[in-house]
């Protein structure tokens, strides 16, 4: 759906490029994640893809056509949720939504969306009276109100409590399952891990690694099995290589003879893999 | 007007109302009414052209500056950039919204002076309403465009107020001094034609009769009209629209 070739970008006041020749493809009906620390170039890339930033070098194609050839009609097909709240605070949530709704040809069912994010009861409240979490949820309604084909989400769960973050993640998956395509930028590993079909690690404007979270875990994971059992009132921990585990007699004996407390495969987290691959911690802002 | 532009203008007017800008205009008109009633002075009635001139120029810059400041603090420009609305329509809607608001504000002030004249609180100020309103609309539009462009380069509302102060010192005060006859002479009058404040004043005062009770549309009126009209269009076309994208991108955190 989106194809990015050798993308480079330099802010007018900077001497060096902040995006340094990145290449990636976002396929239709997938959730593609950009994982990286603050200042890595995630939001800048998103702003280029949604045609806010111009003067980039390289090529970007949307449905096979250079995005520079698209007029403002481009925005009929995309929805964008920014990291910060973007509403008129002296207007109610519904007045905000109705204003933006009229600017699009295609309109979603607002009542359904507002109910889904838990804002329907507060629809007539001034946005200025909303909490940060409520404003973020309203951002999502704003992004979805034109029934977009492609959704851009910048740090979508930042500022949300776990319950609302879960609702939002469910909505993103449903959007994908119904044929939509999603581009997410985040520094929150769990968001990317739980949602994305494919992920790119971006550091200092360069993509260091790109694959599905599962493949990355297989590629960089520890491939071991850790077993904990009780013996003489003490917990004993033993680690076995995952390869050939079914034929490992010592492992089988322990399973058969000991009081097993825990059994874990040595699956590395995406955050560990990110640090291993890039040498940069995600929360080093 | 296309439907998208109509939606945007309606949105602008709605927000001006929500942010209390309309209430301020009504309050100003009421204050004028009270002052005219209490002071009962013909001198004050003679100030109507000046009040309308001030409303169309300095107040236009201040209202659009305030609106842009509110939008800046709420980051709403960012989300407007990802709608199927062209920059031209976004800028035009702000100019039209502010001009309509200022027109209403001017009409309220005119109504107060009219009522004061008919009620005998002051003398009846006679004028050609169509010429006056045409002057108000053209001057307001141009000064709104000017205010918009100024707001692109100002970090906060304080900077906007400083700019207004500079405009008042270098453009408005000379114009007022000429109106009051403090500075006189043909050379001054010709030189002041370069001052957009003076030009705005000329096209509004053009609707008020001279001492002989006649409307006079002389050389100054038409030069001022062309200056404000085409100057405003040029500012809109060559600065307000092209620089809007840069301004809006800066508001998105760049």
Coordinates of C-alpha atoms in Angstrom, one line a residue:
Chain A
X1 CA 0.0 0.0 0.0
X2 CA 2.9 2.3 0.9
X3 CA 6.3 1.9 -0.5
X4 CA 9.2 4.0 0.7
X5 CA 12.4 4.1 -1.3
X6 CA 15.6 5.7 0.0
X7 CA 13.8 8.3 2.0
X8 CA 16.0 11.1 3.3
X9 CA 15.0 14.3 5.2
X10 CA 16.7 17.3 6.7
X11 CA 15.0 20.0 8.7
X12 CA 15.6 23.4 7.3
X13 CA 17.6 24.6 10.3
X14 CA 19.6 21.3 10.7
X15 CA 22.9 20.5 9.1
X16 CA 22.4 16.8 9.0
X17 CA 19.7 14.5 7.8
X18 CA 17.3 13.2 10.4
X19 CA 16.0 10.4 8.1
X20 CA 18.9 8.7 6.3
X21 CA 17.9 6.6 3.3
X22 CA 15.3 4.3 4.7
X23 CA 13.4 1.7 2.7
X24 CA 10.3 -0.1 3.8
X25 CA 6.9 -1.3 2.5
X26 CA 3.6 -1.3 4.3
X27 CA 1.4 -4.0 2.9
X28 CA -2.4 -3.8 2.6
X29 CA -4.3 -5.1 5.7
X30 CA -1.2 -5.1 8.0
X31 CA -0.2 -3.2 11.1
X32 CA 3.3 -1.9 10.5
X33 CA 5.2 -0.5 13.5
X34 CA 8.0 1.9 13.8
X35 CA 9.8 1.2 17.1
X36 CA 12.5 3.6 18.3
X37 CA 13.6 6.0 21.1
X38 CA 12.6 9.6 21.0
X39 CA 14.3 11.6 18.3
X40 CA 14.9 8.5 16.2
X41 CA 12.8 9.9 13.3
X42 CA 9.5 8.0 13.9
X43 CA 7.2 11.0 13.9
X44 CA 9.2 12.7 11.1
X45 CA 8.7 9.7 8.9
X46 CA 5.0 9.7 9.7
X47 CA 4.7 13.4 8.9
X48 CA 6.4 12.8 5.5
X49 CA 4.0 9.9 4.7
X50 CA 1.0 12.0 5.5
X51 CA 2.3 14.8 3.3
X52 CA 2.8 17.4 6.1
X53 CA 6.5 17.6 5.5
X54 CA 7.6 18.2 2.0
X55 CA 11.1 18.7 0.5
X56 CA 12.1 15.1 1.3
X57 CA 14.4 13.1 -1.0
X58 CA 13.6 9.7 -2.2
X59 CA 10.3 8.2 -3.4
X60 CA 7.1 7.4 -1.6
X61 CA 4.3 5.5 -3.4
X62 CA 0.7 5.1 -2.2
X63 CA -1.2 2.4 -4.1
X64 CA 1.5 2.6 -6.8
X65 CA 1.3 6.3 -7.3
X66 CA 3.8 8.9 -6.0
X67 CA 2.2 10.7 -3.1
X68 CA 3.3 14.0 -4.6
X69 CA 0.8 13.4 -7.4
X70 CA -2.1 13.2 -4.9
X71 CA -4.1 16.3 -4.2
X72 CA -6.0 17.0 -0.9
X73 CA -8.3 14.1 -1.9
X74 CA -5.5 11.9 -0.5
X75 CA -6.8 12.7 3.0
X76 CA -10.2 11.2 2.2
X77 CA -8.5 7.8 2.5
X78 CA -6.4 8.3 5.6
X79 CA -6.9 8.9 9.2
X80 CA -4.3 10.4 11.5
X81 CA -4.1 10.4 15.3
X82 CA -1.4 12.7 16.6
X83 CA 0.4 12.1 19.9
X84 CA -0.9 15.4 21.4
X85 CA -4.6 16.4 21.8
X86 CA -5.8 18.4 18.8
X87 CA -9.3 19.7 19.7
X88 CA -11.0 23.0 20.1
X89 CA -11.2 23.1 23.9
X90 CA -14.1 25.6 24.1
X91 CA -16.3 23.3 22.0
X92 CA -17.9 20.1 23.1
X93 CA -16.6 16.8 21.9
X94 CA -19.5 16.4 19.6
X95 CA -19.2 19.9 18.1
X96 CA -15.5 19.1 17.4
X97 CA -16.4 15.8 15.7
X98 CA -19.3 17.3 13.7
X99 CA -17.1 20.0 12.4
X100 CA -14.5 17.6 11.1
X101 CA -17.1 15.2 9.9
X102 CA -18.5 17.7 7.4
X103 CA -15.1 18.1 5.7
X104 CA -15.1 14.5 4.5
X105 CA -17.2 12.7 1.9
X106 CA -17.3 9.5 3.8
X107 CA -18.6 9.5 7.3
X108 CA -18.3 6.8 10.0
X109 CA -21.0 6.1 12.6
X110 CA -19.9 8.5 15.3
X111 CA -22.3 7.1 18.0
X112 CA -20.7 3.7 17.6
X113 CA -17.2 5.1 17.8
X114 CA -17.8 7.3 20.7
X115 CA -19.5 4.5 22.6
X116 CA -16.6 2.2 21.8
X117 CA -14.1 4.6 23.4
X118 CA -16.4 5.3 26.3
X119 CA -17.0 9.0 25.5
X120 CA -20.7 8.9 24.4
X121 CA -21.9 9.9 27.9
X122 CA -19.5 12.9 27.8
X123 CA -20.1 13.9 24.2
X124 CA -21.7 17.2 25.2
X125 CA -18.9 18.2 27.6
X126 CA -16.4 20.9 26.6
X127 CA -13.2 19.2 25.5
X128 CA -11.3 21.6 27.9
X129 CA -13.0 19.7 30.7
X130 CA -11.7 16.3 29.4
X131 CA -8.8 14.5 31.0
X132 CA -5.7 13.8 28.9
X133 CA -6.9 10.2 28.5
X134 CA -10.3 11.3 27.2
X135 CA -8.6 13.7 24.8
X136 CA -6.4 10.9 23.4
X137 CA -9.5 8.7 23.0
X138 CA -11.2 11.6 21.1
X139 CA -8.1 11.7 18.9
X140 CA -8.9 8.2 17.8
X141 CA -12.5 9.0 17.0
X142 CA -11.2 12.0 15.0
X143 CA -8.8 9.7 13.1
X144 CA -11.6 7.2 12.3
X145 CA -14.5 9.5 11.5
X146 CA -13.9 9.4 7.7
X147 CA -13.8 5.5 7.5
X148 CA -10.2 5.7 6.4
X149 CA -8.4 2.9 4.5
X150 CA -5.1 3.7 6.1
X151 CA -4.6 4.8 9.7
X152 CA -1.5 6.6 11.1
X153 CA -1.1 6.5 14.8
X154 CA 1.6 8.4 16.7
X155 CA 2.2 6.9 20.1
X156 CA -1.5 5.8 20.3
X157 CA -1.6 4.5 23.9
X158 CA 0.6 7.2 25.5
X159 CA -1.4 8.7 28.4
X160 CA -4.1 5.9 28.4
X161 CA -4.9 3.7 31.4
X162 CA -4.5 -0.1 30.8
X163 CA -8.2 -0.6 30.3
X164 CA -8.5 2.0 27.6
X165 CA -5.2 1.1 26.1
X166 CA -6.6 -2.4 25.7
X167 CA -9.9 -1.1 24.1
X168 CA -7.8 0.9 21.7
X169 CA -5.6 -2.0 20.7
X170 CA -8.7 -4.1 20.1
X171 CA -10.1 -1.3 17.8
X172 CA -6.8 -1.2 15.9
X173 CA -6.9 -5.0 15.4
X174 CA -10.5 -4.9 14.3
X175 CA -9.7 -2.1 11.8
X176 CA -7.0 -4.3 10.3
X177 CA -9.3 -7.4 10.3
X178 CA -11.9 -5.4 8.4
X179 CA -9.4 -4.5 5.6
X180 CA -7.6 -1.5 7.0
X181 CA -3.9 -0.8 7.0
X182 CA -2.2 0.8 10.0
X183 CA 1.1 2.5 10.6
X184 CA 2.1 2.9 14.2
X185 CA 5.0 4.8 15.7
X186 CA 5.8 4.0 19.3
X187 CA 8.5 3.7 21.9
X188 CA 6.3 1.4 23.9
X189 CA 7.5 -2.1 23.1
X190 CA 4.4 -3.9 24.3
X191 CA 2.2 -1.9 21.9
X192 CA 4.3 -3.0 18.9
X193 CA 4.7 -6.5 20.1
X194 CA 1.0 -7.0 20.7
X195 CA -0.3 -5.3 17.6
X196 CA 2.2 -5.3 14.7
X197 CA 2.4 -7.8 11.8
X198 CA 5.7 -6.2 10.9
X199 CA 8.1 -3.9 12.8
X200 CA 11.0 -1.7 11.9
X201 CA 13.6 -0.7 14.4
X202 CA 14.6 2.9 13.8
X203 CA 17.6 4.6 15.4
X204 CA 19.0 8.0 14.4
X205 CA 17.1 8.0 11.2
X206 CA 18.1 4.6 10.0
X207 CA 16.2 1.3 10.0
X208 CA 18.4 -1.2 11.7
X209 CA 16.2 -4.3 11.5
X210 CA 12.8 -5.1 10.0
X211 CA 10.7 -8.2 10.3
X212 CA 7.7 -9.6 12.1
X213 CA 7.9 -9.7 15.9
X214 CA 7.7 -13.5 15.8
X215 CA 10.6 -13.8 13.3
X216 CA 12.7 -11.4 15.3
X217 CA 12.1 -13.4 18.4
X218 CA 13.1 -16.6 16.6
X219 CA 16.1 -14.9 15.0
X220 CA 17.4 -13.2 18.1
X221 CA 15.8 -15.2 20.9
X222 CA 17.7 -17.3 23.3
X223 CA 16.1 -20.7 22.3
X224 CA 16.3 -22.3 25.7
X225 CA 13.9 -23.9 28.2
X226 CA 14.1 -23.0 31.8
X227 CA 12.7 -25.3 34.4
X228 CA 12.2 -24.7 38.1
X229 CA 11.5 -27.4 40.6
X230 CA 11.4 -27.9 44.4
X231 CA 14.1 -30.1 46.1
X232 CA 14.8 -30.1 49.8
X233 CA 12.6 -27.1 50.3
X234 CA 14.7 -25.1 47.8
X235 CA 13.9 -24.0 44.2
X236 CA 16.3 -25.4 41.7
X237 CA 16.6 -23.8 38.2
X238 CA 17.9 -25.7 35.2
X239 CA 18.2 -24.4 31.6
X240 CA 18.1 -26.7 28.6
X241 CA 18.7 -25.9 24.9
X242 CA 15.4 -25.7 23.0
X243 CA 16.7 -27.7 20.1
X244 CA 16.1 -31.4 20.6
X245 CA 14.3 -30.8 23.9
X246 CA 11.9 -33.7 23.2
X247 CA 14.8 -36.1 23.2
X248 CA 16.7 -34.6 26.1
X249 CA 16.6 -37.4 28.7
X250 CA 17.7 -35.2 31.6
X251 CA 14.8 -32.8 30.9
X252 CA 12.3 -35.7 30.5
X253 CA 13.5 -37.3 33.8
X254 CA 13.1 -34.0 35.7
X255 CA 9.5 -33.6 34.3
X256 CA 8.7 -37.1 35.4
X257 CA 10.3 -37.2 38.8
X258 CA 10.3 -33.6 40.2
X259 CA 7.7 -31.3 41.5
X260 CA 7.8 -28.7 38.7
X261 CA 7.1 -25.1 39.7
X262 CA 7.6 -23.2 36.5
X263 CA 8.5 -24.0 32.9
X264 CA 9.4 -21.2 30.4
X265 CA 10.8 -21.1 26.9
X266 CA 13.6 -18.5 26.7
X267 CA 11.7 -16.2 24.4
X268 CA 13.4 -12.8 24.4
X269 CA 11.3 -9.7 24.6
X270 CA 11.1 -7.3 21.6
X271 CA 12.7 -4.6 23.8
X272 CA 15.7 -6.9 24.6
X273 CA 16.0 -7.7 20.9
X274 CA 15.9 -3.9 20.1
X275 CA 18.7 -3.2 22.6
X276 CA 20.7 -6.2 21.3
X277 CA 20.3 -5.1 17.7
X278 CA 20.6 -1.4 18.0
X279 CA 22.6 -0.9 21.2
X280 CA 20.1 1.7 22.2
X281 CA 17.6 1.5 25.1
X282 CA 14.0 2.5 24.2
X283 CA 13.5 4.6 27.3
X284 CA 16.6 6.6 27.1
X285 CA 14.8 9.9 26.4
Chain B
X1 CA -18.7 30.0 -2.1
X2 CA -18.1 26.2 -2.3
X3 CA -19.6 24.0 0.4
X4 CA -16.2 23.2 2.0
X5 CA -15.4 26.9 2.3
X6 CA -18.9 27.5 3.7
X7 CA -18.3 24.8 6.4
X8 CA -14.9 26.3 7.3
X9 CA -16.3 29.9 7.6
X10 CA -19.2 28.7 9.7
X11 CA -16.6 26.9 11.9
X12 CA -14.6 30.1 12.2
X13 CA -17.6 32.1 13.2
X14 CA -18.7 29.5 15.7
X15 CA -15.3 29.5 17.3
X16 CA -15.1 33.3 17.4
X17 CA -18.4 33.1 19.3
X18 CA -17.2 30.3 21.6
X19 CA -14.0 32.2 22.4
X20 CA -16.1 35.3 23.3
X21 CA -14.9 37.5 20.5
X22 CA -18.5 38.3 19.5
X23 CA -19.3 39.2 23.1
X24 CA -16.5 41.6 23.2
X25 CA -17.8 43.3 20.0
X26 CA -21.3 43.6 21.6
X27 CA -19.8 45.0 24.8
X28 CA -17.8 47.6 22.9
X29 CA -21.0 48.7 21.0
X30 CA -22.9 48.9 24.3
X31 CA -20.0 51.0 25.9
X32 CA -20.2 53.4 23.0
X33 CA -24.0 53.6 23.5
X34 CA -23.6 54.4 27.2
X35 CA -20.8 56.9 26.6
X36 CA -22.9 58.7 23.9
X37 CA -25.9 58.8 26.2
X38 CA -24.0 60.1 29.2
X39 CA -21.5 62.5 27.6
X40 CA -24.1 63.8 25.1
X41 CA -21.4 65.3 22.9
X42 CA -21.4 66.1 19.2
X43 CA -17.6 65.7 19.3
X44 CA -18.0 62.0 20.2
X45 CA -20.5 61.6 17.4
X46 CA -17.9 62.9 15.0
X47 CA -15.7 60.1 16.1
X48 CA -17.7 57.4 14.2
X49 CA -15.4 57.3 11.2
X50 CA -12.4 57.0 13.5
X51 CA -14.1 54.2 15.5
X52 CA -14.9 52.3 12.3
X53 CA -11.4 52.8 11.0
X54 CA -9.9 51.5 14.3
X55 CA -12.3 48.5 14.2
X56 CA -11.4 47.6 10.6
X57 CA -7.6 47.9 11.1
X58 CA -6.1 47.5 14.6
X59 CA -9.0 45.4 15.9
X60 CA -8.9 43.1 12.9
X61 CA -5.2 42.4 13.5
X62 CA -5.9 41.8 17.2
X63 CA -8.9 39.5 16.6
X64 CA -7.2 37.3 14.0
X65 CA -4.0 37.3 16.2
X66 CA -6.0 36.1 19.2
X67 CA -7.7 33.4 17.2
X68 CA -4.5 32.1 15.8
X69 CA -3.0 32.2 19.3
X70 CA -5.9 30.0 20.6
X71 CA -5.5 27.6 17.7
X72 CA -1.7 27.5 18.3
X73 CA -2.2 26.5 21.9
X74 CA -4.7 23.8 21.0
X75 CA -2.6 22.4 18.0
X76 CA -5.7 22.3 15.9
X77 CA -3.8 23.4 12.8
X78 CA -2.1 20.0 12.8
X79 CA -5.3 18.2 12.4
X80 CA -6.6 20.6 9.8
X81 CA -3.6 19.8 7.7
X82 CA -4.7 16.2 7.3
X83 CA -8.2 17.0 6.1
X84 CA -9.1 17.2 2.4
X85 CA -9.1 21.0 2.8
X86 CA -6.7 23.1 0.7
X87 CA -4.5 25.7 2.4
X88 CA -6.1 28.4 0.3
X89 CA -9.5 27.5 1.7
X90 CA -8.2 27.4 5.2
X91 CA -6.6 30.8 4.9
X92 CA -9.6 32.3 3.0
X93 CA -12.0 31.0 5.7
X94 CA -10.1 32.8 8.4
X95 CA -10.1 36.1 6.4
X96 CA -13.9 35.7 5.6
X97 CA -14.7 34.7 9.2
X98 CA -12.9 37.7 10.7
X99 CA -14.3 40.1 8.0
X100 CA -17.9 38.9 8.7
X101 CA -17.3 39.3 12.4
X102 CA -15.9 42.7 12.0
X103 CA -18.7 43.7 9.7
X104 CA -21.2 42.7 12.4
X105 CA -19.2 44.6 14.9
X106 CA -19.1 47.7 12.7
X107 CA -22.9 47.4 12.1
X108 CA -23.5 47.3 15.8
X109 CA -21.4 50.5 16.4
X110 CA -23.2 52.2 13.4
X111 CA -26.6 51.2 14.9
X112 CA -25.6 52.7 18.3
X113 CA -24.5 56.0 16.7
X114 CA -27.7 56.0 14.6
X115 CA -29.9 55.4 17.6
X116 CA -28.0 58.1 19.5
X117 CA -28.5 60.5 16.7
X118 CA -32.2 59.8 16.3
X119 CA -32.7 59.9 20.1
X120 CA -31.1 63.3 20.2
X121 CA -28.2 62.3 22.4
X122 CA -25.9 63.6 19.7
X123 CA -26.3 65.1 16.3
X124 CA -27.5 62.8 13.5
X125 CA -24.3 61.5 11.8
X126 CA -25.2 61.3 8.1
X127 CA -23.3 58.9 5.8
X128 CA -23.6 56.6 2.9
X129 CA -23.9 53.2 4.5
X130 CA -23.0 51.3 1.4
X131 CA -19.7 53.2 0.8
X132 CA -18.9 53.0 4.5
X133 CA -19.6 49.2 4.7
X134 CA -17.6 48.6 1.4
X135 CA -14.7 50.4 3.0
X136 CA -15.0 48.5 6.2
X137 CA -15.1 45.1 4.4
X138 CA -12.1 45.9 2.2
X139 CA -10.0 47.3 5.0
X140 CA -10.9 44.5 7.4
X141 CA -10.1 41.8 4.8
X142 CA -6.7 43.4 4.1
X143 CA -5.8 44.0 7.7
X144 CA -6.9 40.5 8.6
X145 CA -4.5 39.1 6.0
X146 CA -1.8 41.3 7.5
X147 CA -2.6 40.1 11.0
X148 CA -2.5 36.5 9.7
X149 CA 0.9 37.0 8.2
X150 CA 2.2 38.6 11.4
X151 CA 0.9 35.7 13.5
X152 CA 2.9 33.2 11.3
X153 CA 6.1 34.8 12.7
X154 CA 5.1 35.4 16.3
X155 CA 5.8 32.9 19.1
X156 CA 3.0 34.1 21.4
X157 CA 0.3 36.7 21.9
X158 CA 2.7 39.1 23.6
X159 CA 4.8 39.3 20.5
X160 CA 1.5 40.1 18.6
X161 CA 0.8 42.9 21.0
X162 CA 4.3 44.3 20.5
X163 CA 3.8 44.2 16.7
X164 CA 0.5 46.1 17.1
X165 CA 2.2 48.7 19.2
X166 CA 4.8 49.2 16.5
X167 CA 2.1 49.4 13.9
X168 CA 0.2 52.0 16.1
X169 CA 3.3 54.1 16.5
X170 CA 4.5 54.1 12.9
X171 CA 1.3 53.8 10.9
X172 CA -1.7 54.6 12.9
X173 CA -0.6 57.7 14.9
X174 CA 0.6 59.6 11.8
X175 CA -2.7 58.8 10.1
X176 CA -4.7 60.1 13.1
X177 CA -2.5 63.2 13.3
X178 CA -3.3 63.9 9.7
X179 CA -7.0 63.4 10.3
X180 CA -7.0 65.8 13.3
X181 CA -5.1 68.3 11.2
X182 CA -2.0 68.2 13.5
X183 CA 0.1 67.5 10.4
X184 CA -1.0 69.3 7.3
X185 CA -0.1 69.9 3.7
X186 CA -0.4 68.3 0.3
X187 CA 3.1 66.7 0.5
X188 CA 2.1 65.0 3.8
X189 CA -1.2 63.9 2.3
X190 CA 0.5 62.4 -0.7
X191 CA 3.2 60.7 1.4
X192 CA 0.6 59.3 3.7
X193 CA -1.0 57.5 0.8
X194 CA 1.8 55.0 1.2
X195 CA 0.6 54.3 4.7
X196 CA -2.0 51.4 4.6
X197 CA -3.6 52.8 7.7
X198 CA -4.2 56.1 5.9
X199 CA -5.5 54.3 2.9
X200 CA -8.0 52.3 5.0
X201 CA -9.1 55.5 6.7
X202 CA -9.6 57.2 3.3
X203 CA -11.9 54.5 2.0
X204 CA -14.0 54.5 5.2
X205 CA -14.2 58.2 5.5
X206 CA -15.2 58.3 1.8
X207 CA -18.7 57.3 2.9
X208 CA -19.1 60.4 5.1
X209 CA -20.1 63.7 3.6
X210 CA -17.9 66.8 3.7
X211 CA -18.9 70.1 5.4
X212 CA -21.0 71.0 2.3
X213 CA -23.0 67.7 2.8
X214 CA -21.6 66.1 -0.3
X215 CA -19.7 62.8 -0.8
X216 CA -16.5 63.4 -2.6
X217 CA -14.6 60.6 -4.3
X218 CA -11.4 62.2 -5.3
X219 CA -7.9 61.0 -6.4
X220 CA -7.1 60.0 -2.8
X221 CA -10.1 57.8 -2.4
X222 CA -9.4 55.8 -5.6
X223 CA -5.7 55.5 -5.0
X224 CA -6.4 54.3 -1.4
X225 CA -9.1 51.9 -2.7
X226 CA -6.7 50.4 -5.2
X227 CA -3.9 50.2 -2.7
X228 CA -5.9 48.4 0.0
X229 CA -7.8 46.2 -2.4
X230 CA -4.8 45.0 -4.6
X231 CA -2.4 45.2 -1.7
X232 CA -4.6 42.9 0.3
X233 CA -5.0 40.5 -2.6
X234 CA -1.2 40.5 -3.2
X235 CA -0.5 39.7 0.5
X236 CA -3.1 37.0 0.4
X237 CA -1.8 35.4 -2.8
X238 CA 1.9 35.8 -2.3
X239 CA 2.4 35.6 1.4
X240 CA -0.6 34.4 3.4
X241 CA -1.2 31.2 1.4
X242 CA 2.4 30.1 0.6
X243 CA 3.7 30.7 4.1
X244 CA 0.7 29.0 5.8
X245 CA 2.1 25.5 5.2
X246 CA 5.4 26.4 6.9
X247 CA 3.5 27.9 9.8
X248 CA 1.2 25.0 10.2
X249 CA 4.1 22.5 10.0
X250 CA 5.8 24.4 12.8
X251 CA 2.7 24.0 14.9
X252 CA 2.8 20.2 14.5
X253 CA 6.0 20.2 16.5
X254 CA 8.7 20.6 13.9

